[in-house]
CSV table of C-alpha atoms and ligand atoms in Angstrom, one decimal:
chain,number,residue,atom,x,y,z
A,1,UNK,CA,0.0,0.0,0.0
A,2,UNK,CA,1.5,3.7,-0.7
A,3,UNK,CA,2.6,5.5,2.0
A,4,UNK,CA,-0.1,8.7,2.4
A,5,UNK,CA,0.4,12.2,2.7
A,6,UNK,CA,-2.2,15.0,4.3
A,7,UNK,CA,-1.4,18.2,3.3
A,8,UNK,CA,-2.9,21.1,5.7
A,9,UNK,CA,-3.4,24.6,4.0
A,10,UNK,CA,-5.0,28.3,5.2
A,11,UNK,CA,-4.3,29.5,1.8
A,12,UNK,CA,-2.9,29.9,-1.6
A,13,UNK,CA,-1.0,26.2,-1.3
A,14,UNK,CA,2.0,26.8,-3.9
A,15,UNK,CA,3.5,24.4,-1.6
A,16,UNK,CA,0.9,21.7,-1.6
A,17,UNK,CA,0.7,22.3,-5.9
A,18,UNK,CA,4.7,21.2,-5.9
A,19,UNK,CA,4.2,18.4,-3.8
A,20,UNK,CA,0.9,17.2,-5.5
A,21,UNK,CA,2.9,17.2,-8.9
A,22,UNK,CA,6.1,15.6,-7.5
A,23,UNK,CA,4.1,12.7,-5.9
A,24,UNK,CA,1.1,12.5,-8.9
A,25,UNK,CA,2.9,9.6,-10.6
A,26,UNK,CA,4.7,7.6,-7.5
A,27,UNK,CA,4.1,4.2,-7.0
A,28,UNK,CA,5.0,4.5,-3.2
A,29,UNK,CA,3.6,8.0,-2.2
A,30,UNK,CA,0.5,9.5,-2.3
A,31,UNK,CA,-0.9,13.1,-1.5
A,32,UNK,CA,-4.2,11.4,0.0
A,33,UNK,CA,-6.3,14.6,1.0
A,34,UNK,CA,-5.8,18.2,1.6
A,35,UNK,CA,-7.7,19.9,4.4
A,36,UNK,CA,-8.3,23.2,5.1
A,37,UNK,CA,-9.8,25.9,7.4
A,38,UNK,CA,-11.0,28.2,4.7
A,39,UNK,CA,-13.7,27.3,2.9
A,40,UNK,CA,-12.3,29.5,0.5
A,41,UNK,CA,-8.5,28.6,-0.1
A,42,UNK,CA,-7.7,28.5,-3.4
A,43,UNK,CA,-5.3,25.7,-2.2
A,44,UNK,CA,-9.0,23.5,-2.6
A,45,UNK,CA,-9.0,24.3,-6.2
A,46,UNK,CA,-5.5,23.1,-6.6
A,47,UNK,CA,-6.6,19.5,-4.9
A,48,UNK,CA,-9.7,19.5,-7.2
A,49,UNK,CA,-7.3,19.3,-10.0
A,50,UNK,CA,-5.5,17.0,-8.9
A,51,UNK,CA,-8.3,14.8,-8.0
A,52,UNK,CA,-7.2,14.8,-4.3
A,53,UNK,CA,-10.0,14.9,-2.1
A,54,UNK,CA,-10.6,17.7,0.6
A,55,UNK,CA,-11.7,18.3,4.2
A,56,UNK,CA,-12.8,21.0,5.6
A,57,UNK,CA,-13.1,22.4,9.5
A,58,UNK,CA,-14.0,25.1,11.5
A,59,UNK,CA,-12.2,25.9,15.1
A,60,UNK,CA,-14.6,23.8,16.9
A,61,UNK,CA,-14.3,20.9,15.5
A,62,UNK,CA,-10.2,21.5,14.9
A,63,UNK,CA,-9.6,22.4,19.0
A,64,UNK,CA,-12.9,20.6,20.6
A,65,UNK,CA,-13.1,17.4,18.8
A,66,UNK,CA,-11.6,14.4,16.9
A,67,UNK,CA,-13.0,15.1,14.1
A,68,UNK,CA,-10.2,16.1,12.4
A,69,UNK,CA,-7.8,12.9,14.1
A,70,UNK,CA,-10.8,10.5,12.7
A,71,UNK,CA,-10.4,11.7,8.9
A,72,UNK,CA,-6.6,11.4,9.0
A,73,UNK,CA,-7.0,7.6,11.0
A,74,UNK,CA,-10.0,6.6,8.3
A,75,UNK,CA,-7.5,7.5,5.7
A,76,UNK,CA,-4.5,5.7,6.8
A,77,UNK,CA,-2.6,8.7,6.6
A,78,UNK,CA,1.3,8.2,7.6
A,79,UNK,CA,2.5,12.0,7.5
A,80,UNK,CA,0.7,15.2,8.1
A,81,UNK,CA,2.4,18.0,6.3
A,82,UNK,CA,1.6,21.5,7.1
A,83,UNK,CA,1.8,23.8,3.8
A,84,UNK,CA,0.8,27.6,5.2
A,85,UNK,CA,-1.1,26.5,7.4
A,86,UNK,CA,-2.3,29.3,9.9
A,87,UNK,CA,-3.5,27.3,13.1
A,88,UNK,CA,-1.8,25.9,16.4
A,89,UNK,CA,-2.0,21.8,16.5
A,90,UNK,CA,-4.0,20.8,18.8
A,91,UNK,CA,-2.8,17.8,21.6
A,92,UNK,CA,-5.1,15.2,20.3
A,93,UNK,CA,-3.5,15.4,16.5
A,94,UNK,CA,0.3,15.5,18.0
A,95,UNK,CA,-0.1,12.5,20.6
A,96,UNK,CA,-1.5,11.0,17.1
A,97,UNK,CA,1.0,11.8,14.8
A,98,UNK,CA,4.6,11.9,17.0
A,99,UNK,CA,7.2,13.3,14.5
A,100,UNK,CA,4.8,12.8,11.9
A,101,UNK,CA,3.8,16.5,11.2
A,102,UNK,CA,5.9,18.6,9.5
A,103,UNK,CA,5.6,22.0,8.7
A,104,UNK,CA,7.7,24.7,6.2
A,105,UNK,CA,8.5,28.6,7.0
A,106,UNK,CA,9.6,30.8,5.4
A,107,UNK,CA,13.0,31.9,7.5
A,108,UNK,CA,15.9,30.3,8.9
A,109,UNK,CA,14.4,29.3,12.5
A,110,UNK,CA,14.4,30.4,15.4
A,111,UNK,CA,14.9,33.8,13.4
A,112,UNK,CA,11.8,35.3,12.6
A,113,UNK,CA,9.5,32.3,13.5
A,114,UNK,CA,6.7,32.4,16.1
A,115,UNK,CA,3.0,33.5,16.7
A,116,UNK,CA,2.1,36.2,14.2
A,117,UNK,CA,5.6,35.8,11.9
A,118,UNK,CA,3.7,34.6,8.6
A,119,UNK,CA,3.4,35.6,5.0
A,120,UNK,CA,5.2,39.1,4.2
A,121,UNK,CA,5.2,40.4,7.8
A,122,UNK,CA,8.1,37.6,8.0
A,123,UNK,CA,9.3,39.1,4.9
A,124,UNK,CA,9.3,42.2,5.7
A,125,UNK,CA,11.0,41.8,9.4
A,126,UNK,CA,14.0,40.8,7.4
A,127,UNK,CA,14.1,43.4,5.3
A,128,UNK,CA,14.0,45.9,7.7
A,129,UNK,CA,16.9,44.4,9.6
A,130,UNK,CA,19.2,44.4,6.8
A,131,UNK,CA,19.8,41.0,6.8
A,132,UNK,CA,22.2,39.6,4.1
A,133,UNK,CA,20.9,36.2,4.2
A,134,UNK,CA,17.8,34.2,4.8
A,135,UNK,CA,16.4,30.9,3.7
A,136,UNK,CA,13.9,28.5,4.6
A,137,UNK,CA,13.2,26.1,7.2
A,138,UNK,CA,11.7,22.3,8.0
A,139,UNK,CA,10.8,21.1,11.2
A,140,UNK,CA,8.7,18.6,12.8
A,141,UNK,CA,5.7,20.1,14.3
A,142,UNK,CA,5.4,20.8,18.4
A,143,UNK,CA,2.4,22.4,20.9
A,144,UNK,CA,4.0,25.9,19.6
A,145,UNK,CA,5.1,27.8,16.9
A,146,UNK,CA,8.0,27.2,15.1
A,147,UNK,CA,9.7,25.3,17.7
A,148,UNK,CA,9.9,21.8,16.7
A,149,UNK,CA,13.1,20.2,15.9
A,150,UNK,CA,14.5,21.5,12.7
A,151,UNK,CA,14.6,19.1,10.0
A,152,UNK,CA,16.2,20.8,7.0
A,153,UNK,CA,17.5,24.8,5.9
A,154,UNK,CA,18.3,26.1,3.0
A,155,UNK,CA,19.5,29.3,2.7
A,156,UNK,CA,20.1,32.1,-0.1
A,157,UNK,CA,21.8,35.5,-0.5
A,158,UNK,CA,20.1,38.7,-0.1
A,159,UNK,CA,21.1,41.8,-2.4
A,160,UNK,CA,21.0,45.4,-1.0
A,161,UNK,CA,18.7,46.2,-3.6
A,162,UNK,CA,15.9,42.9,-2.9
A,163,UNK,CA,12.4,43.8,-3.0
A,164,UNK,CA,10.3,41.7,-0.4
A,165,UNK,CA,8.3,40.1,-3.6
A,166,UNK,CA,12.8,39.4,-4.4
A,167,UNK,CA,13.2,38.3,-1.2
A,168,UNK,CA,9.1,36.3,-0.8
A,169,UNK,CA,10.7,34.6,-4.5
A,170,UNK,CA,14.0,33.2,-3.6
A,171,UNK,CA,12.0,31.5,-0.8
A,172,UNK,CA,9.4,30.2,-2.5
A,173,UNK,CA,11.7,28.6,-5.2
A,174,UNK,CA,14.1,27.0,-2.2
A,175,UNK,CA,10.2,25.7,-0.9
A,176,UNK,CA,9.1,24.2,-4.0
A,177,UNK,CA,12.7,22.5,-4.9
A,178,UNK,CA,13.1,21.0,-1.3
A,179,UNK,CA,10.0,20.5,1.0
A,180,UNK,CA,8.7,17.3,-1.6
A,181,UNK,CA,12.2,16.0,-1.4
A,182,UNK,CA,12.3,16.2,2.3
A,183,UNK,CA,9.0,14.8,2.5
A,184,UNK,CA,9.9,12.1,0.4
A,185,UNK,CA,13.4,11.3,2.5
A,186,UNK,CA,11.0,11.6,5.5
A,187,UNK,CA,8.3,8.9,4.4
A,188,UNK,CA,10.8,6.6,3.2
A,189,UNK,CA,12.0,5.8,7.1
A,190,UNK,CA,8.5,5.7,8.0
B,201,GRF,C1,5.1,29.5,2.7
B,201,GRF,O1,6.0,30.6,2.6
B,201,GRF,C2,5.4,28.7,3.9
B,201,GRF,O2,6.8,28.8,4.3
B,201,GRF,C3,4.6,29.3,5.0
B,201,GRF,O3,3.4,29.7,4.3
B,201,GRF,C4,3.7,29.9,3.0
B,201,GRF,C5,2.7,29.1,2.2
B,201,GRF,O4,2.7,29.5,0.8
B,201,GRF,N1,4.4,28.4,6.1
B,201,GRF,P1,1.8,28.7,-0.2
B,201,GRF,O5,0.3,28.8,0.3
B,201,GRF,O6,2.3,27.3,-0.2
B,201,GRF,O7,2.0,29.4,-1.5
């Protein structure tokens, strides 16, 4: 039987689009659903395409039930990948999943991580320190923010005359070329 992926998304899901290609014709790994807490992510579109079915949740039933544990156990799911995802996981998912959540952002950790550090306010935080470098990180998931043990980092070279969309682009590319990889390399011990 393949080895099964979740992906978990808030928003756009550039992310979950590269790993939903890279996997599309694997004999080993699948991309088995993709849930969201927007009814409105375009990252549901994406799956559509893809035929990959979707889930979606409110808070309640994220924080205050199983519902969300019971969908990932139905589907046999082995790793839980978090792809912009905007929420806290909740206890009941990580007793579930030890070390089998993952998540991607976009800095090299513990530098600019934490609650509120997403999208371009991450972005632009390293912008206006002047920073010369800045990458992207891999980590399995914990209780908070950006903590979890870091799994993978690249890193890239920032100009004195990068944009944020310069700087929100070099990211994304390092993303797209390494978080399938990893999550390959990851399912393979599993
Ligand atoms: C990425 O930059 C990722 O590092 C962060 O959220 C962003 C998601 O982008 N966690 P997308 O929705 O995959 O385009």
């Amino acid at each position: 039987m393949k080895k099964r992926i979740a992906i978990f998304a808030s928003g756009s899901g550039s992310n979950a689009q590269k790993i939903m290609e890279y996997f599309k014709y694997n004999d080993q790994i699948e991309v088995a659903l993709v849930l969201s807490n927007n009814p409105d992510a375009y990252v549901l579109q994406r799956a559509d395409n893809f035929e990959v079915p979707t889930h979606i949740f409110d808070r309640h039933a994220f924080y205050k039930t199983d519902e969300v544990v019971d969908v990932l156990e139905r589907l046999h799911i082995d790793l839980v990948v978090l792809a912009g995802f905007l929420w806290l996981i909740p206890q009941n998912l990580l007793r579930k999943y030890p070390n089998k959540i993952i998540n991607i952002h976009p800095a090299l950790l513990p530098a600019y991580g934490g609650k509120g550090m997403y999208g371009d306010r991450v972005h632009q935080a390293i912008l206006d320190a002047g920073d010369e470098e800045s990458g992207i990180t891999i980590h399995f998931v914990n209780e908070h923010f950006d903590e979890g043990e870091v799994i993978y980092q690249a890193r890239f070279h920032i100009q004195p005359d990068d944009s944020l969309e310069v700087i929100k682009f070099k990211g994304q590319q390092l993303e797209h070329l390494h978080y399938p990889k990893i999550i390959e390399n990851l399912l393979k011990k599993i």
